[in-house]
Short mmCIF file of C-alpha atoms in Angstrom, two decimals:
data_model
loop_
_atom_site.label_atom_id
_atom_site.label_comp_id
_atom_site.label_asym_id
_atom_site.label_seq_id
_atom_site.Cartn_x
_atom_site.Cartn_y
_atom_site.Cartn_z
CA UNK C 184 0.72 7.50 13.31
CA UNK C 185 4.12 6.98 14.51
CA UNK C 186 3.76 2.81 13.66
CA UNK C 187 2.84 3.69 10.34
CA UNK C 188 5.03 6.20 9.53
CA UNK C 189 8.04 3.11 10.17
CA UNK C 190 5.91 0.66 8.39
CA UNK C 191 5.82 3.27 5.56
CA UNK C 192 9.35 4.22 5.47
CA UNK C 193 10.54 0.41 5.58
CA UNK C 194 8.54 -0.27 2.19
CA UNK C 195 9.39 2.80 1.03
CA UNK C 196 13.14 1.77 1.45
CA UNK C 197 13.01 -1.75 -0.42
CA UNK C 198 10.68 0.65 -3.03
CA UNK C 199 13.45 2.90 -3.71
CA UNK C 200 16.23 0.17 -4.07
CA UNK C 201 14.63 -1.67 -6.45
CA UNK C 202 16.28 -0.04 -9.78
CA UNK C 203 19.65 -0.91 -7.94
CA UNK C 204 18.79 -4.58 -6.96
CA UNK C 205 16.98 -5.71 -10.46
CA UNK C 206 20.49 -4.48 -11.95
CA UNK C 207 22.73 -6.46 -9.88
CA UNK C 208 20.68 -9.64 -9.83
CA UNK C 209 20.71 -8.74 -13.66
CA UNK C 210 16.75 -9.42 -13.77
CA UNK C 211 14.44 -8.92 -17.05
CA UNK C 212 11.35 -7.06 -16.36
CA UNK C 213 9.44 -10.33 -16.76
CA UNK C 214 11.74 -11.87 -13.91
CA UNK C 215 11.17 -9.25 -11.64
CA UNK C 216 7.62 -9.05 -12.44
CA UNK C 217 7.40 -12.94 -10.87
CA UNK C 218 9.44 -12.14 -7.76
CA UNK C 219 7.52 -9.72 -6.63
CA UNK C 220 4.54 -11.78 -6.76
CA UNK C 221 5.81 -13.50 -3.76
CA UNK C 222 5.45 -10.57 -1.62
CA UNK C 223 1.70 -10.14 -1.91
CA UNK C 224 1.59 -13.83 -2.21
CA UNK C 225 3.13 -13.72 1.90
CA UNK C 226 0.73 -11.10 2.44
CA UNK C 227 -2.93 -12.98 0.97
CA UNK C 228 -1.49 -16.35 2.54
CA UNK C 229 -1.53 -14.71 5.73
CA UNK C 230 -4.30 -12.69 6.02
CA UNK C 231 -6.59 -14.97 8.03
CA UNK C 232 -3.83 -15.79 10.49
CA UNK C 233 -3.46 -11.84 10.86
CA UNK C 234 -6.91 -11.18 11.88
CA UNK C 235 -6.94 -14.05 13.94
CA UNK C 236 -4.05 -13.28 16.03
CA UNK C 237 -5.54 -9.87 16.60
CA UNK C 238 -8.69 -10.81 17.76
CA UNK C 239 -7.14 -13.09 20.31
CA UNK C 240 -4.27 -11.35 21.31
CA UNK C 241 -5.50 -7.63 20.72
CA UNK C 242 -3.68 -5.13 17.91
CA UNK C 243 -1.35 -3.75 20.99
CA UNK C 244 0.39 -7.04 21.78
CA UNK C 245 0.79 -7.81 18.47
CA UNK C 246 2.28 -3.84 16.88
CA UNK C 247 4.42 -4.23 19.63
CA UNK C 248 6.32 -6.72 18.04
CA UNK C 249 6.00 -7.21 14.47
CA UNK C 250 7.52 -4.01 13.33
CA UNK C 251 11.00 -5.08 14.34
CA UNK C 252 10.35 -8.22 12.53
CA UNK C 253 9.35 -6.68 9.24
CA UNK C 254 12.62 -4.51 9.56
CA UNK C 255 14.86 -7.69 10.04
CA UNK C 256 13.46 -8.83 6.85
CA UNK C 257 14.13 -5.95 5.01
CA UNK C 258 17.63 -5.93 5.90
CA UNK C 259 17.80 -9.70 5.04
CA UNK C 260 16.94 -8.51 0.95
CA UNK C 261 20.61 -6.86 1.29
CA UNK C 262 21.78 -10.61 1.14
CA UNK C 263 19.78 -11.86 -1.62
CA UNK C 264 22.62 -13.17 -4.11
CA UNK C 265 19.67 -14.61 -6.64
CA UNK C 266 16.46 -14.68 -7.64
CA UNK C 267 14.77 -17.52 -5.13
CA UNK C 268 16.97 -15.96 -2.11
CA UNK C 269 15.21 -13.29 -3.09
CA UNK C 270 11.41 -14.43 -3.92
CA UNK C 271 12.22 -16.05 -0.29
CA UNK C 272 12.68 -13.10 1.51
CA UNK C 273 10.47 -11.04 -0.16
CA UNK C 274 7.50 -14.07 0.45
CA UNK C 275 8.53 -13.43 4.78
CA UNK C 276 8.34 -9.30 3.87
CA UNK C 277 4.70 -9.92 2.93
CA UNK C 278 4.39 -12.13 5.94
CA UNK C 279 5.21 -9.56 8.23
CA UNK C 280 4.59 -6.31 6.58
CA UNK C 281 0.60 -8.20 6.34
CA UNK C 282 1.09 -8.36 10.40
CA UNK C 283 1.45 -5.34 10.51
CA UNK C 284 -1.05 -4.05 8.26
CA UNK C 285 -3.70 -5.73 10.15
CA UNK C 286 -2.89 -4.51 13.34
CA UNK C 287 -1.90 -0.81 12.94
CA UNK C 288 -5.48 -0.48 10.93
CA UNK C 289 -7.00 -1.91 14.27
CA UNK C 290 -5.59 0.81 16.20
CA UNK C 291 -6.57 2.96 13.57
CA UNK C 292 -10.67 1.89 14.13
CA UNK C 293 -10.11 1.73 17.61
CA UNK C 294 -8.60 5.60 17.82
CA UNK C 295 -11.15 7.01 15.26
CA UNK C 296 -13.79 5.33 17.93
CA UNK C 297 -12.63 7.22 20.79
CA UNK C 298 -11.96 10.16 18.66
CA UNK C 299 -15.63 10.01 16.94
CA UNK C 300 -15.08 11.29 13.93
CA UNK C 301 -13.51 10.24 10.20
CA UNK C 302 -9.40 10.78 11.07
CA UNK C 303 -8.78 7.20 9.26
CA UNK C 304 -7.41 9.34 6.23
CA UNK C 305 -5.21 11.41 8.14
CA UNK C 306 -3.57 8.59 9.72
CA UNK C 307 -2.62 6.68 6.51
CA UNK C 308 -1.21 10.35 5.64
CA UNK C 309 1.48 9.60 8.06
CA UNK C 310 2.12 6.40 6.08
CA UNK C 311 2.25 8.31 2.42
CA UNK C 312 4.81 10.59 4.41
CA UNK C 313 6.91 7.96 5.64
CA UNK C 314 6.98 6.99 1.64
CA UNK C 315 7.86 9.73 0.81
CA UNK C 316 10.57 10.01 3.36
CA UNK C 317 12.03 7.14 2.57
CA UNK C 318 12.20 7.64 -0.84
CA UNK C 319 14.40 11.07 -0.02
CA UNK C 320 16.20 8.55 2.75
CA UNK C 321 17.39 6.27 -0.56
CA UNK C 322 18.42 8.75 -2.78
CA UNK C 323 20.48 10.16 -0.41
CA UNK C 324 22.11 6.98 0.66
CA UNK C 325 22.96 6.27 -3.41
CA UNK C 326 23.93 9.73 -3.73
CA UNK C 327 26.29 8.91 -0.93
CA UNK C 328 27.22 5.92 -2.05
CA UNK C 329 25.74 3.48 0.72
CA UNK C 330 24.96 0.28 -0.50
CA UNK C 331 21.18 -1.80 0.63
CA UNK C 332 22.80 -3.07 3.70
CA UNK C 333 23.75 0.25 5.65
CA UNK C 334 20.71 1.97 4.15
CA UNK C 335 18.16 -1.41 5.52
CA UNK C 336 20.29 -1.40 8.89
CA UNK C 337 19.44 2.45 9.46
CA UNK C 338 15.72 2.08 8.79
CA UNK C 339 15.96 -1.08 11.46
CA UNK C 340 17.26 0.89 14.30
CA UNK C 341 14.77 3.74 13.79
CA UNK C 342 11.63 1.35 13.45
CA UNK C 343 13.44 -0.64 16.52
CA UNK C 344 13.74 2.67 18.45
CA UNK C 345 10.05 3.80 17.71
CA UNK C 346 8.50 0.27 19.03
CA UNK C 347 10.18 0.00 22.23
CA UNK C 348 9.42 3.58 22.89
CA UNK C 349 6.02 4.33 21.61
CA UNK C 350 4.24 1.00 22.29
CA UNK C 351 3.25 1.99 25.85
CA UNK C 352 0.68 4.53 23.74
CA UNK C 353 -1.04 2.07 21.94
CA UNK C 354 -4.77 1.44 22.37
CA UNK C 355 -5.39 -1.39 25.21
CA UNK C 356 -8.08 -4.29 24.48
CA UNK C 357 -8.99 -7.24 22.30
CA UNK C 358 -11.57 -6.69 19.73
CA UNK C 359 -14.72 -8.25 20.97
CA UNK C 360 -15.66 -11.77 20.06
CA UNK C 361 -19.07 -11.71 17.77
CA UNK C 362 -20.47 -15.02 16.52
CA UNK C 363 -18.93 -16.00 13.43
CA UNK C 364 -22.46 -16.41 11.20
CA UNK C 365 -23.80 -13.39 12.43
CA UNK C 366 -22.12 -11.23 9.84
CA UNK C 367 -20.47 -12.73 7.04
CA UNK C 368 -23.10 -14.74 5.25
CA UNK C 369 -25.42 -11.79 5.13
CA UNK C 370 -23.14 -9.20 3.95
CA UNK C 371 -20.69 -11.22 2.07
CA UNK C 372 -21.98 -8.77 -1.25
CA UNK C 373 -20.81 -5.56 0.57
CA UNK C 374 -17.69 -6.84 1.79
CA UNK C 375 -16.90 -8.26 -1.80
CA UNK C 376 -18.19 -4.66 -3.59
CA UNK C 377 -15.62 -2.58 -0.61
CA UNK C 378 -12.97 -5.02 -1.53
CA UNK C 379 -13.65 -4.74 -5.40
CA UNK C 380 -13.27 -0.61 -4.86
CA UNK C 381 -9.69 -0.90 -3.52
CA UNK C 382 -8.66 -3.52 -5.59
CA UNK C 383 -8.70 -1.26 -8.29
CA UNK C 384 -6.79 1.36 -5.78
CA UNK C 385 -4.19 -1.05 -4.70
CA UNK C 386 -3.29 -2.32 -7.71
CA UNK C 387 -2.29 0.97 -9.22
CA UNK C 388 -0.81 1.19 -6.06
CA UNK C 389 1.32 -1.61 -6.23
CA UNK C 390 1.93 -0.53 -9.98
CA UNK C 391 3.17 2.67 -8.40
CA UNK C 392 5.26 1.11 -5.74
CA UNK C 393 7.29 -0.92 -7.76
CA UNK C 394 7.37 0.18 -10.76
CA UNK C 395 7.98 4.12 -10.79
CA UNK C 396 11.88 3.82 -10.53
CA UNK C 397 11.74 1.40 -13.04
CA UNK C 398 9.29 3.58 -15.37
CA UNK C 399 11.57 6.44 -14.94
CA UNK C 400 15.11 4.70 -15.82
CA UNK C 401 13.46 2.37 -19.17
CA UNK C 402 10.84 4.68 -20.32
CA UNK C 403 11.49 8.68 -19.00
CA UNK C 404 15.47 7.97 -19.44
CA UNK C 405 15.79 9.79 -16.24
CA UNK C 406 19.58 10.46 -14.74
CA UNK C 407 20.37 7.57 -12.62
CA UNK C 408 20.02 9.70 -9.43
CA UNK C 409 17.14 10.96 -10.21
CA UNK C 410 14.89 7.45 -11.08
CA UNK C 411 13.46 7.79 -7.76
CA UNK C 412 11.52 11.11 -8.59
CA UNK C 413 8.68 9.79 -10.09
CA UNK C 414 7.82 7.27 -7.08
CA UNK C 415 8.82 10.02 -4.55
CA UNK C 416 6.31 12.96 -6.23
CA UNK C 417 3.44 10.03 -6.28
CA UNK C 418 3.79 9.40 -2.77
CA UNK C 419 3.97 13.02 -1.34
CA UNK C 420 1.06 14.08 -3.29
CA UNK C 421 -1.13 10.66 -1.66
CA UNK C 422 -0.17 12.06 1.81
CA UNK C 423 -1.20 15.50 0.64
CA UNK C 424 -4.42 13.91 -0.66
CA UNK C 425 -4.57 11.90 2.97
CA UNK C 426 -4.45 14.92 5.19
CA UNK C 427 -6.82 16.85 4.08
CA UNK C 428 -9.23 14.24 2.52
CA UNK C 429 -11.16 13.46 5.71
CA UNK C 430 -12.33 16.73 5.15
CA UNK C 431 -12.99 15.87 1.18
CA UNK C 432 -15.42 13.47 2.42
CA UNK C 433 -16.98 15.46 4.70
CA UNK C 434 -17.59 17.51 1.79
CA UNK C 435 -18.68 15.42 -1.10
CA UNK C 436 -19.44 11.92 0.56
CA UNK C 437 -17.68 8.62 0.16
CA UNK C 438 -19.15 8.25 -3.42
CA UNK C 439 -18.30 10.90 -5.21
CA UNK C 440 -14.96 11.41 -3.65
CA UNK C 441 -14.21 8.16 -5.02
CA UNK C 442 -15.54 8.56 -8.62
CA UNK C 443 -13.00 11.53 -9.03
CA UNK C 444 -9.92 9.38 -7.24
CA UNK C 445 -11.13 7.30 -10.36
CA UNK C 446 -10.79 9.63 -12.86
CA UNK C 447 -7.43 11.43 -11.45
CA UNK C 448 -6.07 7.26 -11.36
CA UNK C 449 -6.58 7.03 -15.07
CA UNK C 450 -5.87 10.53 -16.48
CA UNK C 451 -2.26 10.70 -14.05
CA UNK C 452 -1.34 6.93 -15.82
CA UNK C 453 -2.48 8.18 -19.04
CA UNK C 454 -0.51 10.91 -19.35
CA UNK C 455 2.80 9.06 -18.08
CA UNK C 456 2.11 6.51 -21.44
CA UNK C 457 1.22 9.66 -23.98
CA UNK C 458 3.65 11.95 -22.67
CA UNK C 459 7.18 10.19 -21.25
CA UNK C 460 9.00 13.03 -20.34
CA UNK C 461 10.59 13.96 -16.82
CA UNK C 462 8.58 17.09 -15.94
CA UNK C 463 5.32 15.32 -17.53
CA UNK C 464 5.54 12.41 -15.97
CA UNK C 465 6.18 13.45 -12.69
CA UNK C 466 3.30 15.98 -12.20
CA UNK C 467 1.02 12.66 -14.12
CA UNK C 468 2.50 10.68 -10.78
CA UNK C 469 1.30 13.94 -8.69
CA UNK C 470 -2.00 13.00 -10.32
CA UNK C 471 -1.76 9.38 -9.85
CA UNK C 472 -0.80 10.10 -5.75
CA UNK C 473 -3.94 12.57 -5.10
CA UNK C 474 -6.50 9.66 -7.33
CA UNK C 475 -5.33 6.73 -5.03
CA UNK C 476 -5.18 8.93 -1.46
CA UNK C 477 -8.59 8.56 -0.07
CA UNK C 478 -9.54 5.06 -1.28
CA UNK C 479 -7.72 2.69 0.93
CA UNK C 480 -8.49 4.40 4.46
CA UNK C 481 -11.99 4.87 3.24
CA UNK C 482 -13.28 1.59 2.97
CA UNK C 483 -10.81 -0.38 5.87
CA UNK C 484 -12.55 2.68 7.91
CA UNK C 485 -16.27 1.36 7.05
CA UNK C 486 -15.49 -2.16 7.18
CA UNK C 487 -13.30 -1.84 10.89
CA UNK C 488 -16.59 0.01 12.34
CA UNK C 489 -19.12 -2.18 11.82
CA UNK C 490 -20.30 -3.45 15.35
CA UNK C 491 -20.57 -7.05 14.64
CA UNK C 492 -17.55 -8.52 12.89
CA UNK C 493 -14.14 -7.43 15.59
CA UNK C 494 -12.45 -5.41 13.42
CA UNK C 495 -9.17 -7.49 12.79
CA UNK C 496 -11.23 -9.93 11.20
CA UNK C 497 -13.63 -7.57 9.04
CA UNK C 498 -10.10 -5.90 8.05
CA UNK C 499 -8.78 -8.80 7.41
CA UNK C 500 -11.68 -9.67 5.16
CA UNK C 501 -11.59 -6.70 3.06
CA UNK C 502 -7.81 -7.12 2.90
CA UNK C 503 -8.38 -10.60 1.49
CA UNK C 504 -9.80 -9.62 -1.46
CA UNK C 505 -8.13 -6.35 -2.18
CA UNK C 506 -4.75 -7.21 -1.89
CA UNK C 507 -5.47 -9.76 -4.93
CA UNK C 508 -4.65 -5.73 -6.42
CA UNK C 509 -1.16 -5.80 -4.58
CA UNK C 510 -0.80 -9.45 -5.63
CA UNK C 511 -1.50 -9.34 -9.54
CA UNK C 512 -0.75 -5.44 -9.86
CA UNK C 513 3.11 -5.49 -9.88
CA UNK C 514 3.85 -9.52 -11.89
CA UNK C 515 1.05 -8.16 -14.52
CA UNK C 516 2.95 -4.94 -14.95
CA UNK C 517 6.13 -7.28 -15.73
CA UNK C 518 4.36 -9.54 -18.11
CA UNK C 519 2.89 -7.00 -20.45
CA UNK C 520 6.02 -5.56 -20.39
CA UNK C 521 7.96 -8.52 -21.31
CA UNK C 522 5.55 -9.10 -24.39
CA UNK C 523 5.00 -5.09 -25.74
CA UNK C 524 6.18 -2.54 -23.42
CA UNK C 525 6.39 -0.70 -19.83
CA UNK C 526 4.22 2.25 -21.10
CA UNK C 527 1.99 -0.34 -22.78
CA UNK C 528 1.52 -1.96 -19.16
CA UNK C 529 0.71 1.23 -18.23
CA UNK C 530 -1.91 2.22 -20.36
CA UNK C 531 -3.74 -1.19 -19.30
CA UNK C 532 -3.65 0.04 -15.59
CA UNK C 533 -5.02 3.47 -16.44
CA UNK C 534 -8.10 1.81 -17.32
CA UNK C 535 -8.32 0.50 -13.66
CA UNK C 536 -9.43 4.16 -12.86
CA UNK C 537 -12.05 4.24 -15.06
CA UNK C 538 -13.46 1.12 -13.88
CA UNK C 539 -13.24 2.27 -10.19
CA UNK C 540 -15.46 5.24 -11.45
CA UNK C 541 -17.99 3.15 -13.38
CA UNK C 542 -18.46 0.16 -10.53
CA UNK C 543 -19.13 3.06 -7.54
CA UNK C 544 -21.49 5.14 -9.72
CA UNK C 545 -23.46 1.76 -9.97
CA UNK C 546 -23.37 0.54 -6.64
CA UNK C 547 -25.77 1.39 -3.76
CA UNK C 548 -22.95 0.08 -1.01
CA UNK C 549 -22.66 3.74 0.23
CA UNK C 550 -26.15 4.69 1.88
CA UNK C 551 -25.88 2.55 4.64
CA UNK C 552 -22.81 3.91 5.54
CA UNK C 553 -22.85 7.41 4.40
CA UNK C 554 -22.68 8.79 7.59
CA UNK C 555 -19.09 7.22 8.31
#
C-alpha cells in the first residue's frame, strides 16, 4: 500500500500542476490535448517489456527500483521550457510510471493470494488517497508560492525514502513460467471483454486526471487557488469508493457493482456539463470518483489470479488494451474542445458510463469468475 500510495502522490503532483504549466508554456487546449498523448503513448509502448521484466526478474526486484526513477522524471517536467521538452519527458513518465504499474499490481495478486480473500480494492484505495494527498500537497505549495521544482523535489525524497525503507517487505518470488499457448489463444475474448470494461473506466479516468483543474479554471471560473478542487473531491471520493468496495462486491457481485459504477460515471459527468457551477460540479466529481472506484482493481484482480498466465504478463495484457482509455481519453478531451467546447468534451465522455453499463449487462464474462 505504501508503493502505491508514492506512485499515487507522484501523478497526483504533475495532476495538480498542470493549470500552472499549460499557462506558462502558453498551450491551447488542443496543444495540450497532444502532449499528453505521449504519456500513455510511454505507457502502451511499454507494456510488454513490463510484464516481461516481471516475470523474469520477479515484481520485488523490480518495485524496488523503479519508483525512484518515476520520481526523477517528474522532477525533470520542472525543466520543460517547450512543448517537445515536454512531450519528451512526459513519453519517459509513462515509461516508468507503466513499470511501476505492472509491478505494484503483482504484489497486489500475490498479497490477496496469501491473504485469500478480495483486498485488491482496498489497496488501490491507498493509491486514490495518495491522489488525493497530493492534490492538498499542490495547493499548498501554490498557496505558498513554491514553484514545480521544489514541489517535484519534495515528492522525490519521500518516494526515495519509502523504497529504500519499505522494500525489504515486499513479496519474494518470480511469477511462475506457464507455456505461452496455453492461455492466450483460448481466452483471448475474455481478456479483450475485461480490458473493454476498464477502458471505459480509465478513460474517464484519464479525463478526470487531467482535465479537472482545467474544467474548473475555463468552464466553473473557479478562484485560481481553488482549480484544484474539483480533481481533489474526485479522487477522495474513488478512495472512499476503494475501501469499502471489496465489501460492495461481496455484496452485489462483480456485475452489478459495475453496472451502477456505470451509471454514477455518466450521471457525475453529466451534471458537471448541465450544471457548471463550483458547489455542483464538485459533488458531480464526488459522483464521478465513487462510479470509477471499483472498476480498475476489479478486473486486474481476476485477470492477475488466473493460474495459468504469471500474473505480470496477464496484467500486462489487460493493461494493453485498457490503457488505449488512458491513451485516447485525455488528447480526445483536447480535440473536441478545440473544435466546440470543454463541457461539450465532456458530455461525449459521460456517455462512456452508459456504455460500461450496457456492454456488462450483455456479457456472460462474470460466471466463471464470480467467486473472485
Amino acid at each position: 500500500m505504501t508503493f502505491l500510495f508514492c506512485q499515487g502522490i507522484a501523478f497526483a503532483s504533475w495532476a495538480s500542476r498542470i493549470p500552472v504549466i499549460k499557462e506558462r508554456l502558453h498551450l491551447s487546449e488542443g496543444q495540450l490535448g497532444t502532449i499528453l498523448l505521449m504519456l500513455p503513448v510511454g505507457q502502451l509502448a511499454t507494456m510488454a517489456l513490463s510484464g516481461k521484466l516481471v516475470t523474469k526478474y520477479g515484481s520485488a526486484k523490480v518495485l524496488s527500483i523503479v519508483p525512484i526513477a518515476y520520481a526523477l522524471v517528474l522532477c525533470s517536467i520542472a525543466f520543460a521550457q517547450n512543448a517537445w521538452q515536454l512531450g519528451v519527458i512526459l513519453f519517459l513518465f509513462g515509461v516508468t510510471g507503466n513499470m511501476c504499474n505492472i509491478s505494484v499490481n503483482t504484489q497486489g495478486v500475490a498479497t490477496e493470494q496469501i491473504y485469500k480473500k478480495s483486498i485488491m480494492t482496498s489497496f488501490h484505495g491507498a493509491w486514490s488517497i495518495a491522489g488525493f494527498t497530493g492534490a492538498l500537497v499542490g495547493l499548498l505549495t501554490m498557496n505558498l508560492g513554491l514553484d514545480t521544482l521544489p514541489h517535484f523535489l519534495i515528492i522525490l525524497a519521500f518516494v526515495t525514502a519509502n523504497t529504500l525503507i519499505n522494500q525489504r517487505y515486499l513479496v519474494p518470488g518470480k511469477s511462475p513460467q506457464k507455456e505461452k499457448r496455453s492461455f492466450f489463444p483460448n481466452r483471448r475474448e475474455a481478456f479483450c471483454n475485461w480490458a473493454s470494461l476498464d477502458f471505459f473506466s480509465m478513460a474517464t479516468e484519464g479525463a478526470m486526471f487531467d482535465w479537472s483543474g482545467v474544467y474548473f479554471k475555463e468552464i466553473v471560473h473557479a478562484p485560481e487557488k481553488f482549480v484544484v478542487v474539483g480533481y481533489a473531491s474526485f479522487m477522495i471520493m474513488m478512495a472512499i469508493g476503494r475501501f469499502v468496495g471489496d465489501g460492495v462486491i461481496r455484496k452485489l457481485g462483480r456485475k452489478r457493482t459495475l453496472q451502477y459504477s456505470g451509471i454514477l460515471m455518466f450521471v457525475g459527468m453529466m451534471t458537471s456539463v448541465v450544471f457548471p457551477q463550483f458547489i455542483v460540479c464538485t459533488l458531480a466529481f464526488m459522483l464521478v470518483g465513487i462510479g470509477v472506484a471499483c472498476n480498475v482493481p476489479s478486473i486486474y484482480s481476476i485477470a492477475g489470479q488466473n493460474k495459468n498466465v504469471p500474473s505480470g504478463v496477464a496484467l500486462a495484457m489487460v493493461s494493453s488494451i485498457s490503457y488505449l482509455g488512458f491513451l485516447m481519453g485525455p488528447p480526445l478531451i483536447g480535440y473536441i474542445a478545440e473544435v466546440f467546447s470543454l463541457r461539450y468534451s465532456y458530455g461525449v465522455f459521460a456517455c462512456f458510463g452508459l456504455l460500461m453499463f450496457g456492454m456488462v449487462g450483455r456479457l456472460s464474462l462474470f460466471k466463471e469468475t464470480q467467486s473472485n
